[in-house]
Short mmCIF file of C-alpha atoms in Angstrom, two decimals:
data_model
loop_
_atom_site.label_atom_id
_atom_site.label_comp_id
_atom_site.label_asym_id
_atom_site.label_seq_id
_atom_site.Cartn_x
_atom_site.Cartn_y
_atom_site.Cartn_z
CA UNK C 1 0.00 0.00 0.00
CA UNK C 2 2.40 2.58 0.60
CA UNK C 3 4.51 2.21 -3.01
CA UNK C 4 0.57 2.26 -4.44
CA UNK C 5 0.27 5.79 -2.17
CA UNK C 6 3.36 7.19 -3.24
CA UNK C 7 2.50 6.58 -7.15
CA UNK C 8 -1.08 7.89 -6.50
CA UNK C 9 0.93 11.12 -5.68
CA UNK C 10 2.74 11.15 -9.02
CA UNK C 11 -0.33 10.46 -10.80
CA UNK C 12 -1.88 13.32 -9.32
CA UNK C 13 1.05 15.36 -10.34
CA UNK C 14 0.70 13.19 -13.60
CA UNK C 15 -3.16 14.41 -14.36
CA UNK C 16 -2.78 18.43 -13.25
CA UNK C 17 -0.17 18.49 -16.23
CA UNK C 18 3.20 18.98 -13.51
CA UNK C 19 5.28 16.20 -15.33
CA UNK C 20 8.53 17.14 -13.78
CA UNK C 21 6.94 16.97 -10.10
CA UNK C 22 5.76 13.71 -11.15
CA UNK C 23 9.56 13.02 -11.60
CA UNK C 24 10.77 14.34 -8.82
CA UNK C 25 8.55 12.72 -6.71
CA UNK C 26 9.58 9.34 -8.73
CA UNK C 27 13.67 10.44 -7.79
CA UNK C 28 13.11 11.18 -4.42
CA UNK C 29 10.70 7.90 -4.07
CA UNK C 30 13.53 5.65 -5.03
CA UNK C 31 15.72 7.15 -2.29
CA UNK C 32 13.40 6.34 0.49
CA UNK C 33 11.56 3.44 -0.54
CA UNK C 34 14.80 1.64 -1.72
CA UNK C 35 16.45 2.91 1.62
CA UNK C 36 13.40 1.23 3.52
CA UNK C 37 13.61 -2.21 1.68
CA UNK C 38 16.89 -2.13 2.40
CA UNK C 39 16.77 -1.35 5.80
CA UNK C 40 13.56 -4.29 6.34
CA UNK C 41 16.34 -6.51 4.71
CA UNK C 42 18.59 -5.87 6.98
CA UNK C 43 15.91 -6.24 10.26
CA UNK C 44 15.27 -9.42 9.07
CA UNK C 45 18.66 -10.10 8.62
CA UNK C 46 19.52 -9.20 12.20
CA UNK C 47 16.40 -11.04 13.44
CA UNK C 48 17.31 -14.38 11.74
CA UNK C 49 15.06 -14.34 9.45
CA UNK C 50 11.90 -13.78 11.07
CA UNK C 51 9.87 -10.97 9.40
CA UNK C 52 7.29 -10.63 12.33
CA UNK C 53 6.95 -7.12 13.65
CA UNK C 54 5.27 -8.59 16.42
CA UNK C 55 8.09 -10.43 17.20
CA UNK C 56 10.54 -7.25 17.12
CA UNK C 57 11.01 -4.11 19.11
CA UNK C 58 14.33 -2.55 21.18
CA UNK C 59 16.14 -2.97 18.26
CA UNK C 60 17.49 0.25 18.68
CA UNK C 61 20.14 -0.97 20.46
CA UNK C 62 21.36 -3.89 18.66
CA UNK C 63 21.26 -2.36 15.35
CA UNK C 64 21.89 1.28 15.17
CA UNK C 65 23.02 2.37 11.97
CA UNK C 66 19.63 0.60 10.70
CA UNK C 67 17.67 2.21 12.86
CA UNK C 68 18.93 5.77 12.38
CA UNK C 69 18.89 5.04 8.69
CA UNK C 70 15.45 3.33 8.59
CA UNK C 71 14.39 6.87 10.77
CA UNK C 72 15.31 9.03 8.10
CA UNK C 73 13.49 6.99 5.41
CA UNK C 74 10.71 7.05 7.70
CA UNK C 75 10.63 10.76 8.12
CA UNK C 76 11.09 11.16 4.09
CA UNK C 77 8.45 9.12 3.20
CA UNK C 78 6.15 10.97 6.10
CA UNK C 79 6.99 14.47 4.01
CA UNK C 80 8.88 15.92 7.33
CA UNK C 81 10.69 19.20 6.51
CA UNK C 82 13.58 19.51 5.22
CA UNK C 83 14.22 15.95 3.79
CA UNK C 84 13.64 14.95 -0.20
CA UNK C 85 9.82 13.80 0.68
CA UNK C 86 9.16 16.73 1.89
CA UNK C 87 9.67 19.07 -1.13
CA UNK C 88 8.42 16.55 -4.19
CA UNK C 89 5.16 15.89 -1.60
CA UNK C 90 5.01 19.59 -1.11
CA UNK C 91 5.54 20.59 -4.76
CA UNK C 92 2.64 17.91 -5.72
CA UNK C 93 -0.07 19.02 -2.86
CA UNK C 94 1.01 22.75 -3.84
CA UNK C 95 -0.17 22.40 -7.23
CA UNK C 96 -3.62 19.76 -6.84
CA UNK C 97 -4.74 22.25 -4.74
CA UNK C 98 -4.29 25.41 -7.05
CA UNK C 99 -6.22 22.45 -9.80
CA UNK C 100 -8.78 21.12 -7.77
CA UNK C 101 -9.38 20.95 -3.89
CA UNK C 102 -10.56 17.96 -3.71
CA UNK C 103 -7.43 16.26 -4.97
CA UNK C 104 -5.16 18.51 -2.29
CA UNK C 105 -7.82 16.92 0.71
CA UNK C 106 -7.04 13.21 -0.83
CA UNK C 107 -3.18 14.05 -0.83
CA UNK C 108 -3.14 15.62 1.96
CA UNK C 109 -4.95 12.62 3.67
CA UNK C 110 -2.89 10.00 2.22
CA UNK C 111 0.54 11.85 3.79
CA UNK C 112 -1.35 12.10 7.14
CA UNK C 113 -1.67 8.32 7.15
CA UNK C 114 1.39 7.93 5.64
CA UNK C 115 3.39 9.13 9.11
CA UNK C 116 1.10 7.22 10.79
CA UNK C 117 2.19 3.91 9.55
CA UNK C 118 5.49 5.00 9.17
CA UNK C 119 5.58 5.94 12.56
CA UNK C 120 3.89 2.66 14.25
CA UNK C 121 6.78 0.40 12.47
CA UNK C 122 9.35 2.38 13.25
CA UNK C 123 7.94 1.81 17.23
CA UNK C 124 7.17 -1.31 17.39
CA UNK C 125 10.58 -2.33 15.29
CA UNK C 126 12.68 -0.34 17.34
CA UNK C 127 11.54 1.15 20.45
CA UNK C 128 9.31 -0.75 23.18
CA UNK C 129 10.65 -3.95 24.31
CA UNK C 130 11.62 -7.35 22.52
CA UNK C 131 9.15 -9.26 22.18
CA UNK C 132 10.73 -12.54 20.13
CA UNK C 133 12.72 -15.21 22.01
CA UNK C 134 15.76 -15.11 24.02
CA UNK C 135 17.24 -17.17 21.38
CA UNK C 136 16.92 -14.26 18.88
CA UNK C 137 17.48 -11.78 21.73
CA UNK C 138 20.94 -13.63 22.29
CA UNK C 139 21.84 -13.16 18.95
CA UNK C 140 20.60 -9.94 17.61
CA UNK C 141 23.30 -8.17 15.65
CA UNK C 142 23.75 -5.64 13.12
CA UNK C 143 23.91 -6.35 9.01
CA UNK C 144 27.38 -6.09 7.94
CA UNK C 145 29.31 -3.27 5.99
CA UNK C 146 27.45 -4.94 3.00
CA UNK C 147 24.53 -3.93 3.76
CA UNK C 148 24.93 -1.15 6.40
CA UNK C 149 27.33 0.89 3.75
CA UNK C 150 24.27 1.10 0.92
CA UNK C 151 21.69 2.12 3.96
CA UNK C 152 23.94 4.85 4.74
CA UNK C 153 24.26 6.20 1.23
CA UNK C 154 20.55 5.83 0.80
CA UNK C 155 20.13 8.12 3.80
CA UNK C 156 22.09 10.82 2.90
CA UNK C 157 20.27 10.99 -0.56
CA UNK C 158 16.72 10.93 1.21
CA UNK C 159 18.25 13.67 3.01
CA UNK C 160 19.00 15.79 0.61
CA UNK C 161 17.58 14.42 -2.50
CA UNK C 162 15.15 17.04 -2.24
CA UNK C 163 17.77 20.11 -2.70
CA UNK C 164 17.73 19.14 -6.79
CA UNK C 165 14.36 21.28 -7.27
CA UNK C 166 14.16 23.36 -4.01
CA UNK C 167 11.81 26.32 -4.61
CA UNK C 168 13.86 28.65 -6.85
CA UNK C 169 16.14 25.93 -8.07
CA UNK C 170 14.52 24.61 -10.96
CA UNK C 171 17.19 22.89 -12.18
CA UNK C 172 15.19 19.63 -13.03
CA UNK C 173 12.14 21.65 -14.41
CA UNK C 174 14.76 22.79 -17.21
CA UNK C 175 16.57 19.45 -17.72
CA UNK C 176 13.33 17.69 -18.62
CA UNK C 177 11.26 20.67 -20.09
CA UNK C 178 12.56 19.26 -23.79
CA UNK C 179 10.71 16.16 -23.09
CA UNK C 180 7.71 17.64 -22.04
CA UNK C 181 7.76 20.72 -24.27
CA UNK C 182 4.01 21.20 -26.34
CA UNK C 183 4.79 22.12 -29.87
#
């Protein structure tokens, strides 16, 4: 549901006619999304394979550079100020509601629930207290270089992914105004 949310918002940016929003949303999607994939990989990874968020929580601890990582995808993909979800979410929303209201309400919904989602795995992943075995307890760890080296990468771009159409930057809008150029 939330890659079908987050391609709602492009098409939305798609049918008021802002093609390079619908872009930049798409760029600043992959940083995120591919960031929180990753990051699920590596939970599961540290969990032994057991992809039960009832089975998780305090993994804070045991697998920090996930969990800040995993955080900042979190707070992208919630539109928090001043990472890259932020300003494509911001630059969609702004123009559905100068097109039609009612598609700035269902956007603006959709990023409400959005946090809220985000916001409930990130606690019960990472904060409360384990709740799998003391087996898996024992032997919580976090993902190697491997895998920890790509999250942290994908973190910086969520970020700052955002900066390569700020609000008097329009940097992309000119890159890809040949392809969408009416003649």
């Amino acid at each position: 549901y939330s890659t079908l949310s987050q391609l709602v918002y492009m098409t939305v940016a798609l049918g008021v006619s802002a093609y390079p929003i619908a872009v930049f949303h798409l760029m600043t999607h992959a940083f995120f999304k591919a960031l929180l994939f990753l990051g699920a990989g590596s939970v599961i990874m540290g969990m032994h394979h057991d992809q039960d968020m009832r089975n998780m929580g305090g993994l804070k601890k045991a697998m920090p550079i996930t969990f800040m990582t995993m955080l900042v995808s979190s707070l992208a993909i919630a539109g928090i100020f001043p990472l890259a979800g932020f300003w494509s979410k911001d630059e969609i929303l702004l123009t559905a509601f100068h097109h039609n209201i009612a598609l700035w309400v269902v956007g603006s919904v959709a990023s409400i629930m959005t946090a809220f989602y985000m916001f409930r795995l990130m606690y019960l992943t990472f904060f409360t207290t384990f709740r799998g075995t003391e087996e898996q307890e024992k032997h919580l760890h976090e993902s190697p270089a491997l895998i920890t080296f790509p999250l942290i990468v994908l973190a910086i771009l969520a970020a700052i992914g955002g900066a390569i159409n700020l609000p008097g930057s329009t940097w992309l809008n000119h890159y890809l105004a040949p392809l969408f150029h009416a003649e």
